[in-house]
Amino acid sequence: MAQMMYWEAIRRAHDEELAHDPLVIAMGEDIGVAGGTYKATQGLYEKYGPERIIDTPISENGYTGIGIGASFVGVKPIIEIMSVNFAWLATDQIVNTAAKVRYMSGGQLTAPIVIRSPGGTAHQLGAQHSARMEKVFMGIAGLRVVTPSNPRQAYGLLKSAVRCEDPVFINEHELMYNLKGEVPDEEYFHPLEGSEVARPGRDVTLLGYNISVHWCLQAAEILAREHGIEAEVLDLYALSPLDRAGIRASVARTHKAVVVEEAEAPVGVGAEVMAVLNEECFFDLDAPPRRVSAANVPIPYNHALEKAAIPNARDVVAAVLGLFPGRNN
Amino acid sequence: MNVMPGYVREEGMSEQSTSLLSVTDKKRLLREMLYARRFEERCYEAYVERKIGGFLHLYSGQEACAHGVLEAARPGFDYVITGYRDHIHAIKCGADPREVMAELYGKETGSSRGRGGSMHIFDVKHRFMGGYALVGGPFPLAAGIAKGIKMKGGEEISICFLGDAANNQGTFHESLNMAKIWNLPVLYVCENNLYGIGTRIDRSTAVLEQYKRAAAYDIPAGQADGQDVEAVYAAAVQAVEHVRSGNGPYFLELKTYRYRGHSMSDSNAYRSKDEEREWLKRDPIQILRNRLIDANALTLDEFKAMDREILDQIENDVVKFAEESPEPAVEDLEKYVLAENDPYVHGGRQ
């Protein structure tokens, strides 16, 4: 197992898949000559050339549609959208074409594209560079949505997404590209469905994905150290389809649940997980499940306001303690 | 603005050729266009009878466009994609009219197994890559197909048929730009029928001559009389040759008119009966029929016999097939959402 950064893991997956299949291409803004805003395609332009590592104009809906069209005839495009905020412009092609073409053609045509894009709030980037879109895409039938929380997942999910026949949206995070972690030395394909127990525990299930897994893990440390509460952290790396069985299994062990998301609460990942908890785990629960979410505001520029808008490990701890009356001393 | 047929401008238009197509080809094209007309008019009836649901956009009046262009291309080999007025493009590519009609009836035997409907005919085995309902949506898809062709080194070209109103979408500009910078083998055919749903082109569009807009992306363009299948064919021969020879994209504008409303829910209240009558005088089927009769290559009786034979075939073969076909099974509702048994969903080979 080698230690590598999240961006290096993504770059490695690109490199291996480009080498494996001459019809794999990468496209996006500044991914070629410039090497990629987050270095995910660094050096690949030199190695694979301009026909396969394609610098696109700033035309998100257009180049996403071109990727989809190419996928109709056997090309496997990995499309990078520089910031998920720009993916709003491409929702027409992603939602109206990629997600629906298999169904509306009666199974004749599929769009095996991968769209990678960083979402989330970084450092004072303002309202139009800090949004999260995973909740939008996870509500679209015909689209798979995965979101890696560590370099191993980032590598393995991209590998599987490229090989899979379905369109896959990979939600990355601007703050996580320099995160270090272990990645298998041998080739590894991560499942596109399911969830992972990132930390076992018996007292409460913390359900997180992408960056919020890390807040959950920090919160679990604090809960164990300061409050004697053993939290289980469930990493929902697949948002669509959601691992309902995995959620049920964990909550059946712990009987309490807190969902943690970086996005604002309404109609969100947390809301969907709460529906699963309500519909499928009701009689396993000892206390009402809780959500920890962002404030329902466009993300502010001011540093203090920005920090206040986004949850952190302490917010998770407070939510958990609310489920254990008498132990929040 | 004058939207009478005389509005079709002569300057800049392709030379009409009467010598490129043989008499046999012309007679076959006449039959195909008449078949298309009768097919669409039969759809109209079935819609009124409520056998066909949803939105129904008919091609009557525009037949020379798809037939003239695809006659110059290689249907079934070249990739074709279009918008929601798609039945006839599919059939000209090789789709079985019975399957197209069955699709409109929502049957399991339909082109898209009853999941698509009128606006989403697909016949991938004949490289008809589908009808799409978002105006302008196919522009980038066609360029993407062309990218795939180029990567694989094939001789195919990608042909995209859309209406004039689609040129006001961002996808038009984004796709033409990228098709040009990447030198993609894509032919964009603009069937300019003068109306975007109910809004006439001069009320929606700054540049009325659509072929001129391709100049913004340094893409060569032509314009032809979309009511004259021979003129369309002659222009399309040049266009297809340009694209297939590796010269990059081409834009072809065809001046045409749809006889029915935008869809069946449209009463055409936004245009005058005089205008409609004037355009009917330039009917693409009549133009070709009269030309063949004048050249003593066809008699009116032969034409009428051809018409009867087509009507009979549509009724007793096409419609009968659609009527008698089974509905999709409700148990299959969730089929075709995602790939079945894709190994990489579970991590592939480990």
GROMACS .gro file of N, CA and C in nm, chain A residues 20 22-25 27 50-52 54-75 92-93 96-97 99 101-110 141-144 159-161 163-167 187-193 241, chain B residues 79 81 103 111-113 115-117 120-125 128-152 171 174-175 177-179 181-182 184 332-340 342 344-350:
model
  396
   20HIS      N    1  -0.530   0.147  -2.075
   20HIS     CA    2  -0.603   0.021  -2.094
   20HIS      C    3  -0.685   0.020  -2.223
   22PRO      N    4  -0.787   0.251  -2.576
   22PRO     CA    5  -0.761   0.370  -2.658
   22PRO      C    6  -0.884   0.457  -2.680
   23LEU      N    7  -1.003   0.407  -2.644
   23LEU     CA    8  -1.123   0.489  -2.660
   23LEU      C    9  -1.158   0.566  -2.533
   24VAL      N   10  -1.075   0.552  -2.429
   24VAL     CA   11  -1.094   0.638  -2.311
   24VAL      C   12  -1.032   0.773  -2.342
   25ILE      N   13  -1.109   0.879  -2.315
   25ILE     CA   14  -1.056   1.015  -2.333
   25ILE      C   15  -1.088   1.095  -2.207
   27MET      N   16  -1.174   1.504  -2.098
   27MET     CA   17  -1.203   1.637  -2.152
   27MET      C   18  -1.248   1.732  -2.043
   50PRO      N   19  -0.336   1.547  -2.777
   50PRO     CA   20  -0.452   1.637  -2.775
   50PRO      C   21  -0.583   1.573  -2.822
   51GLU      N   22  -0.576   1.460  -2.896
   51GLU     CA   23  -0.701   1.396  -2.938
   51GLU      C   24  -0.770   1.324  -2.822
   52ARG      N   25  -0.691   1.290  -2.718
   52ARG     CA   26  -0.748   1.214  -2.606
   52ARG      C   27  -0.751   1.293  -2.477
   54ILE      N   28  -0.837   1.644  -2.388
   54ILE     CA   29  -0.895   1.752  -2.467
   54ILE      C   30  -0.923   1.875  -2.383
   55ASP      N   31  -0.852   1.982  -2.414
   55ASP     CA   32  -0.883   2.112  -2.353
   55ASP      C   33  -1.007   2.167  -2.422
   56THR      N   34  -1.112   2.186  -2.346
   56THR     CA   35  -1.237   2.235  -2.405
   56THR      C   36  -1.249   2.385  -2.386
   57PRO      N   37  -1.328   2.449  -2.473
   57PRO     CA   38  -1.365   2.587  -2.442
   57PRO      C   39  -1.457   2.589  -2.318
   58ILE      N   40  -1.484   2.706  -2.268
   58ILE     CA   41  -1.569   2.719  -2.149
   58ILE      C   42  -1.714   2.710  -2.196
   59SER      N   43  -1.758   2.587  -2.220
   59SER     CA   44  -1.890   2.558  -2.277
   59SER      C   45  -1.940   2.430  -2.211
   60GLU      N   46  -1.977   2.439  -2.084
   60GLU     CA   47  -2.002   2.316  -2.007
   60GLU      C   48  -2.110   2.228  -2.069
   61ASN      N   49  -2.223   2.288  -2.105
   61ASN     CA   50  -2.331   2.205  -2.161
   61ASN      C   51  -2.287   2.146  -2.294
   62GLY      N   52  -2.217   2.225  -2.374
   62GLY     CA   53  -2.172   2.178  -2.505
   62GLY      C   54  -2.074   2.064  -2.496
   63TYR      N   55  -1.968   2.080  -2.418
   63TYR     CA   56  -1.869   1.971  -2.417
   63TYR      C   57  -1.919   1.848  -2.344
   64THR      N   58  -2.008   1.868  -2.246
   64THR     CA   59  -2.068   1.751  -2.182
   64THR      C   60  -2.152   1.675  -2.285
   65GLY      N   61  -2.228   1.747  -2.365
   65GLY     CA   62  -2.307   1.683  -2.470
   65GLY      C   63  -2.220   1.613  -2.573
   66ILE      N   64  -2.106   1.673  -2.605
   66ILE     CA   65  -2.013   1.610  -2.699
   66ILE      C   66  -1.959   1.480  -2.639
   67GLY      N   67  -1.927   1.484  -2.512
   67GLY     CA   68  -1.883   1.360  -2.445
   67GLY      C   69  -1.991   1.253  -2.451
   68ILE      N   70  -2.114   1.293  -2.427
   68ILE     CA   71  -2.225   1.197  -2.429
   68ILE      C   72  -2.241   1.140  -2.571
   69GLY      N   73  -2.238   1.228  -2.671
   69GLY     CA   74  -2.251   1.180  -2.809
   69GLY      C   75  -2.139   1.083  -2.845
   70ALA      N   76  -2.017   1.115  -2.802
   70ALA     CA   77  -1.905   1.025  -2.830
   70ALA      C   78  -1.926   0.889  -2.763
   71SER      N   79  -1.985   0.893  -2.644
   71SER     CA   80  -2.008   0.767  -2.572
   71SER      C   81  -2.111   0.679  -2.643
   72PHE      N   82  -2.195   0.739  -2.726
   72PHE     CA   83  -2.294   0.660  -2.802
   72PHE      C   84  -2.225   0.565  -2.901
   73VAL      N   85  -2.104   0.599  -2.942
   73VAL     CA   86  -2.037   0.517  -3.043
   73VAL      C   87  -1.910   0.452  -2.987
   74GLY      N   88  -1.906   0.431  -2.856
   74GLY     CA   89  -1.800   0.349  -2.799
   74GLY      C   90  -1.689   0.422  -2.726
   75VAL      N   91  -1.688   0.555  -2.734
   75VAL     CA   92  -1.586   0.632  -2.662
   75VAL      C   93  -1.624   0.634  -2.514
   92ASP      N   94  -2.867   2.013  -1.843
   92ASP     CA   95  -2.953   1.975  -1.955
   92ASP      C   96  -2.902   1.845  -2.017
   93GLN      N   97  -2.776   1.842  -2.054
   93GLN     CA   98  -2.723   1.722  -2.120
   93GLN      C   99  -2.710   1.606  -2.023
   96ASN      N  100  -3.117   1.541  -1.914
   96ASN     CA  101  -3.210   1.512  -2.023
   96ASN      C  102  -3.158   1.408  -2.121
   97THR      N  103  -3.027   1.399  -2.134
   97THR     CA  104  -2.974   1.301  -2.228
   97THR      C  105  -2.910   1.182  -2.157
   99ALA      N  106  -2.884   1.063  -1.857
   99ALA     CA  107  -2.958   0.981  -1.760
   99ALA      C  108  -3.077   0.910  -1.824
  101VAL      N  109  -3.131   0.838  -2.177
  101VAL     CA  110  -3.126   0.781  -2.313
  101VAL      C  111  -3.144   0.630  -2.312
  102ARG      N  112  -3.092   0.561  -2.211
  102ARG     CA  113  -3.110   0.416  -2.209
  102ARG      C  114  -3.259   0.384  -2.200
  103TYR      N  115  -3.327   0.454  -2.112
  103TYR     CA  116  -3.469   0.424  -2.091
  103TYR      C  117  -3.552   0.460  -2.213
  104MET      N  118  -3.534   0.581  -2.261
  104MET     CA  119  -3.624   0.626  -2.369
  104MET      C  120  -3.591   0.564  -2.504
  105SER      N  121  -3.478   0.494  -2.511
  105SER     CA  122  -3.449   0.419  -2.634
  105SER      C  123  -3.482   0.272  -2.615
  106GLY      N  124  -3.544   0.237  -2.505
  106GLY     CA  125  -3.577   0.097  -2.480
  106GLY      C  126  -3.453   0.009  -2.468
  107GLY      N  127  -3.346   0.066  -2.415
  107GLY     CA  128  -3.224  -0.012  -2.391
  107GLY      C  129  -3.128  -0.017  -2.509
  108GLN      N  130  -3.159   0.055  -2.618
  108GLN     CA  131  -3.072   0.049  -2.736
  108GLN      C  132  -2.943   0.126  -2.721
  109LEU      N  133  -2.951   0.236  -2.649
  109LEU     CA  134  -2.838   0.329  -2.644
  109LEU      C  135  -2.809   0.360  -2.497
  110THR      N  136  -2.682   0.372  -2.464
  110THR     CA  137  -2.648   0.411  -2.328
  110THR      C  138  -2.537   0.516  -2.336
  141ALA      N  139  -3.319   0.956  -1.193
  141ALA     CA  140  -3.315   0.815  -1.232
  141ALA      C  141  -3.227   0.799  -1.355
  142GLY      N  142  -3.147   0.694  -1.355
  142GLY     CA  143  -3.062   0.666  -1.470
  142GLY      C  144  -2.920   0.716  -1.455
  143LEU      N  145  -2.893   0.783  -1.345
  143LEU     CA  146  -2.759   0.838  -1.320
  143LEU      C  147  -2.707   0.776  -1.190
  144ARG      N  148  -2.582   0.732  -1.192
  144ARG     CA  149  -2.517   0.687  -1.068
  144ARG      C  150  -2.441   0.805  -1.008
  159LYS      N  151  -1.200   0.421  -1.151
  159LYS     CA  152  -1.172   0.303  -1.235
  159LYS      C  153  -1.302   0.230  -1.271
  160SER      N  154  -1.386   0.207  -1.171
  160SER     CA  155  -1.512   0.135  -1.199
  160SER      C  156  -1.608   0.219  -1.281
  161ALA      N  157  -1.609   0.350  -1.254
  161ALA     CA  158  -1.700   0.438  -1.327
  161ALA      C  159  -1.667   0.439  -1.475
  163ARG      N  160  -1.535   0.195  -1.647
  163ARG     CA  161  -1.571   0.065  -1.707
  163ARG      C  162  -1.722   0.041  -1.710
  164CYS      N  163  -1.795   0.104  -1.619
  164CYS     CA  164  -1.939   0.079  -1.607
  164CYS      C  165  -2.014   0.134  -1.728
  165GLU      N  166  -2.121   0.067  -1.766
  165GLU     CA  167  -2.202   0.108  -1.882
  165GLU      C  168  -2.292   0.227  -1.852
  166ASP      N  169  -2.311   0.260  -1.726
  166ASP     CA  170  -2.402   0.369  -1.690
  166ASP      C  171  -2.328   0.502  -1.680
  167PRO      N  172  -2.398   0.613  -1.697
  167PRO     CA  173  -2.336   0.743  -1.667
  167PRO      C  174  -2.315   0.756  -1.516
  187GLU      N  175  -0.398  -0.299  -0.916
  187GLU     CA  176  -0.518  -0.238  -0.973
  187GLU      C  177  -0.640  -0.270  -0.886
  188TYR      N  178  -0.725  -0.171  -0.867
  188TYR     CA  179  -0.837  -0.190  -0.775
  188TYR      C  180  -0.962  -0.121  -0.829
  189PHE      N  181  -1.071  -0.196  -0.834
  189PHE     CA  182  -1.201  -0.141  -0.878
  189PHE      C  183  -1.293  -0.136  -0.757
  190HIS      N  184  -1.331  -0.016  -0.720
  190HIS     CA  185  -1.418  -0.001  -0.603
  190HIS      C  186  -1.563  -0.020  -0.647
  191PRO      N  187  -1.646  -0.087  -0.566
  191PRO     CA  188  -1.788  -0.099  -0.603
  191PRO      C  189  -1.854   0.038  -0.616
  192LEU      N  190  -1.947   0.047  -0.710
  192LEU     CA  191  -2.020   0.174  -0.729
  192LEU      C  192  -2.146   0.178  -0.643
  193GLU      N  193  -2.176   0.068  -0.578
  193GLU     CA  194  -2.289   0.065  -0.486
  193GLU      C  195  -2.239   0.020  -0.350
  241PRO      N  196  -2.740   0.447  -0.660
  241PRO     CA  197  -2.842   0.416  -0.560
  241PRO      C  198  -2.782   0.416  -0.418
  408TYR      N  199  -2.429   0.823  -3.928
  408TYR     CA  200  -2.509   0.841  -3.807
  408TYR      C  201  -2.601   0.962  -3.824
  410ILE      N  202  -2.909   1.202  -3.630
  410ILE     CA  203  -2.972   1.239  -3.503
  410ILE      C  204  -3.061   1.360  -3.531
  432GLU      N  205  -4.433   0.225  -3.193
  432GLU     CA  206  -4.380   0.312  -3.088
  432GLU      C  207  -4.480   0.422  -3.054
  440SER      N  208  -4.015   0.091  -3.182
  440SER     CA  209  -3.871   0.115  -3.199
  440SER      C  210  -3.800   0.125  -3.064
  441SER      N  211  -3.862   0.194  -2.970
  441SER     CA  212  -3.802   0.212  -2.837
  441SER      C  213  -3.880   0.133  -2.731
  442ARG      N  214  -3.943   0.026  -2.776
  442ARG     CA  215  -4.018  -0.064  -2.688
  442ARG      C  216  -4.128   0.008  -2.610
  444ARG      N  217  -4.116   0.288  -2.475
  444ARG     CA  218  -4.067   0.376  -2.365
  444ARG      C  219  -4.040   0.518  -2.413
  445GLY      N  220  -4.032   0.537  -2.543
  445GLY     CA  221  -3.991   0.668  -2.594
  445GLY      C  222  -4.106   0.753  -2.643
  446GLY      N  223  -4.186   0.696  -2.732
  446GLY     CA  224  -4.296   0.772  -2.792
  446GLY      C  225  -4.251   0.847  -2.915
  449HIS      N  226  -3.917   1.030  -2.931
  449HIS     CA  227  -3.796   0.954  -2.900
  449HIS      C  228  -3.792   0.822  -2.975
  450ILE      N  229  -3.796   0.833  -3.109
  450ILE     CA  230  -3.775   0.715  -3.193
  450ILE      C  231  -3.624   0.690  -3.197
  451PHE      N  232  -3.584   0.567  -3.174
  451PHE     CA  233  -3.443   0.527  -3.184
  451PHE      C  234  -3.437   0.402  -3.270
  452ASP      N  235  -3.337   0.394  -3.354
  452ASP     CA  236  -3.311   0.269  -3.427
  452ASP      C  237  -3.161   0.259  -3.447
  453VAL      N  238  -3.095   0.217  -3.341
  453VAL     CA  239  -2.949   0.223  -3.340
  453VAL      C  240  -2.888   0.127  -3.441
  454LYS      N  241  -2.957   0.015  -3.470
  454LYS     CA  242  -2.899  -0.079  -3.568
  454LYS      C  243  -2.892  -0.015  -3.707
  457PHE      N  244  -2.971   0.531  -3.658
  457PHE     CA  245  -3.055   0.646  -3.627
  457PHE      C  246  -3.047   0.663  -3.475
  458MET      N  247  -2.974   0.764  -3.433
  458MET     CA  248  -2.933   0.777  -3.294
  458MET      C  249  -3.035   0.852  -3.207
  459GLY      N  250  -3.150   0.876  -3.264
  459GLY     CA  251  -3.261   0.918  -3.180
  459GLY      C  252  -3.319   1.054  -3.209
  460GLY      N  253  -3.440   1.067  -3.160
  460GLY     CA  254  -3.509   1.195  -3.158
  460GLY      C  255  -3.506   1.247  -3.015
  461TYR      N  256  -3.481   1.375  -3.001
  461TYR     CA  257  -3.464   1.435  -2.868
  461TYR      C  258  -3.556   1.556  -2.856
  462ALA      N  259  -3.609   1.576  -2.738
  462ALA     CA  260  -3.717   1.673  -2.723
  462ALA      C  261  -3.673   1.809  -2.672
  463LEU      N  262  -3.550   1.821  -2.626
  463LEU     CA  263  -3.502   1.952  -2.583
  463LEU      C  264  -3.448   2.025  -2.705
  464VAL      N  265  -3.506   2.138  -2.738
  464VAL     CA  266  -3.467   2.207  -2.861
  464VAL      C  267  -3.318   2.241  -2.855
  465GLY      N  268  -3.245   2.194  -2.955
  465GLY     CA  269  -3.101   2.219  -2.961
  465GLY      C  270  -3.017   2.112  -2.893
  466GLY      N  271  -3.080   2.020  -2.823
  466GLY     CA  272  -3.005   1.915  -2.752
  466GLY      C  273  -2.914   1.832  -2.840
  467PRO      N  274  -2.957   1.796  -2.962
  467PRO     CA  275  -2.871   1.710  -3.044
  467PRO      C  276  -2.746   1.777  -3.104
  468PHE      N  277  -2.736   1.909  -3.102
  468PHE     CA  278  -2.616   1.974  -3.160
  468PHE      C  279  -2.487   1.913  -3.104
  469PRO      N  280  -2.468   1.914  -2.971
  469PRO     CA  281  -2.342   1.858  -2.921
  469PRO      C  282  -2.336   1.706  -2.934
  470LEU      N  283  -2.450   1.639  -2.926
  470LEU     CA  284  -2.449   1.493  -2.939
  470LEU      C  285  -2.396   1.454  -3.078
  471ALA      N  286  -2.439   1.526  -3.180
  471ALA     CA  287  -2.392   1.499  -3.316
  471ALA      C  288  -2.243   1.524  -3.327
  472ALA      N  289  -2.195   1.629  -3.266
  472ALA     CA  290  -2.050   1.657  -3.268
  472ALA      C  291  -1.975   1.547  -3.194
  473GLY      N  292  -2.033   1.498  -3.085
  473GLY     CA  293  -1.969   1.390  -3.008
  473GLY      C  294  -1.961   1.262  -3.088
  474ILE      N  295  -2.070   1.229  -3.159
  474ILE     CA  296  -2.068   1.111  -3.246
  474ILE      C  297  -1.957   1.127  -3.350
  475ALA      N  298  -1.945   1.249  -3.402
  475ALA     CA  299  -1.839   1.277  -3.500
  475ALA      C  300  -1.701   1.261  -3.438
  476LYS      N  301  -1.687   1.301  -3.315
  476LYS     CA  302  -1.559   1.281  -3.243
  476LYS      C  303  -1.526   1.131  -3.235
  477GLY      N  304  -1.628   1.052  -3.204
  477GLY     CA  305  -1.609   0.907  -3.195
  477GLY      C  306  -1.570   0.847  -3.329
  478ILE      N  307  -1.637   0.892  -3.435
  478ILE     CA  308  -1.604   0.845  -3.570
  478ILE      C  309  -1.458   0.875  -3.601
  479LYS      N  310  -1.419   0.997  -3.568
  479LYS     CA  311  -1.282   1.041  -3.599
  479LYS      C  312  -1.180   0.958  -3.521
  480MET      N  313  -1.211   0.933  -3.393
  480MET     CA  314  -1.116   0.855  -3.312
  480MET      C  315  -1.100   0.714  -3.366
  481LYS      N  316  -1.211   0.658  -3.417
  481LYS     CA  317  -1.207   0.520  -3.463
  481LYS      C  318  -1.163   0.510  -3.609
  500THR      N  319  -2.645   2.567  -2.725
  500THR     CA  320  -2.580   2.447  -2.779
  500THR      C  321  -2.540   2.463  -2.925
  503GLU      N  322  -2.207   2.665  -2.903
  503GLU     CA  323  -2.103   2.586  -2.839
  503GLU      C  324  -2.059   2.471  -2.930
  504SER      N  325  -2.156   2.406  -2.992
  504SER     CA  326  -2.125   2.287  -3.072
  504SER      C  327  -2.057   2.323  -3.204
  506ASN      N  328  -1.877   2.580  -3.261
  506ASN     CA  329  -1.743   2.624  -3.226
  506ASN      C  330  -1.649   2.505  -3.207
  507MET      N  331  -1.693   2.408  -3.128
  507MET     CA  332  -1.606   2.292  -3.101
  507MET      C  333  -1.593   2.203  -3.224
  508ALA      N  334  -1.702   2.188  -3.301
  508ALA     CA  335  -1.693   2.107  -3.423
  508ALA      C  336  -1.587   2.164  -3.517
  510ILE      N  337  -1.319   2.378  -3.423
  510ILE     CA  338  -1.180   2.374  -3.372
  510ILE      C  339  -1.125   2.232  -3.371
  511TRP      N  340  -1.214   2.132  -3.360
  511TRP     CA  341  -1.167   1.993  -3.360
  511TRP      C  342  -1.187   1.926  -3.496
  513LEU      N  343  -1.444   1.825  -3.683
  513LEU     CA  344  -1.523   1.703  -3.670
  513LEU      C  345  -1.609   1.678  -3.795
  661ASP      N  346  -4.212  -0.476  -1.617
  661ASP     CA  347  -4.085  -0.428  -1.674
  661ASP      C  348  -4.067  -0.277  -1.659
  662LEU      N  349  -4.148  -0.215  -1.576
  662LEU     CA  350  -4.144  -0.069  -1.560
  662LEU      C  351  -4.003  -0.016  -1.533
  663GLU      N  352  -3.928  -0.088  -1.449
  663GLU     CA  353  -3.797  -0.036  -1.408
  663GLU      C  354  -3.682  -0.090  -1.493
  664LYS      N  355  -3.715  -0.165  -1.597
  664LYS     CA  356  -3.613  -0.213  -1.689
  664LYS      C  357  -3.558  -0.094  -1.769
  665TYR      N  358  -3.432  -0.098  -1.806
  665TYR     CA  359  -3.367   0.003  -1.892
  665TYR      C  360  -3.331   0.132  -1.821
  666VAL      N  361  -3.345   0.136  -1.687
  666VAL     CA  362  -3.301   0.257  -1.615
  666VAL      C  363  -3.149   0.255  -1.606
  667LEU      N  364  -3.096   0.142  -1.560
  667LEU     CA  365  -2.951   0.124  -1.550
  667LEU      C  366  -2.914  -0.007  -1.619
  668ALA      N  367  -2.786  -0.023  -1.646
  668ALA     CA  368  -2.740  -0.148  -1.708
  668ALA      C  369  -2.770  -0.265  -1.614
  669GLU      N  370  -2.801  -0.380  -1.673
  669GLU     CA  371  -2.826  -0.498  -1.591
  669GLU      C  372  -2.698  -0.578  -1.578
  671ASP      N  373  -2.403  -0.525  -1.457
  671ASP     CA  374  -2.273  -0.466  -1.491
  671ASP      C  375  -2.174  -0.504  -1.380
  673TYR      N  376  -1.889  -0.400  -1.293
  673TYR     CA  377  -1.815  -0.294  -1.224
  673TYR      C  378  -1.897  -0.224  -1.117
  674VAL      N  379  -2.027  -0.248  -1.118
  674VAL     CA  380  -2.111  -0.196  -1.009
  674VAL      C  381  -2.066  -0.258  -0.877
  675HIS      N  382  -2.017  -0.382  -0.886
  675HIS     CA  383  -1.974  -0.452  -0.765
  675HIS      C  384  -1.822  -0.461  -0.756
  676GLY      N  385  -1.754  -0.377  -0.830
  676GLY     CA  386  -1.609  -0.374  -0.818
  676GLY      C  387  -1.536  -0.456  -0.923
  677GLY      N  388  -1.609  -0.512  -1.019
  677GLY     CA  389  -1.546  -0.582  -1.130
  677GLY      C  390  -1.468  -0.703  -1.084
  678ARG      N  391  -1.369  -0.738  -1.166
  678ARG     CA  392  -1.283  -0.850  -1.129
  678ARG      C  393  -1.192  -0.805  -1.017
  679GLN      N  394  -1.178  -0.883  -0.915
  679GLN     CA  395  -1.096  -0.844  -0.800
  679GLN      C  396  -0.977  -0.938  -0.788
   0.00000   0.00000   0.00000
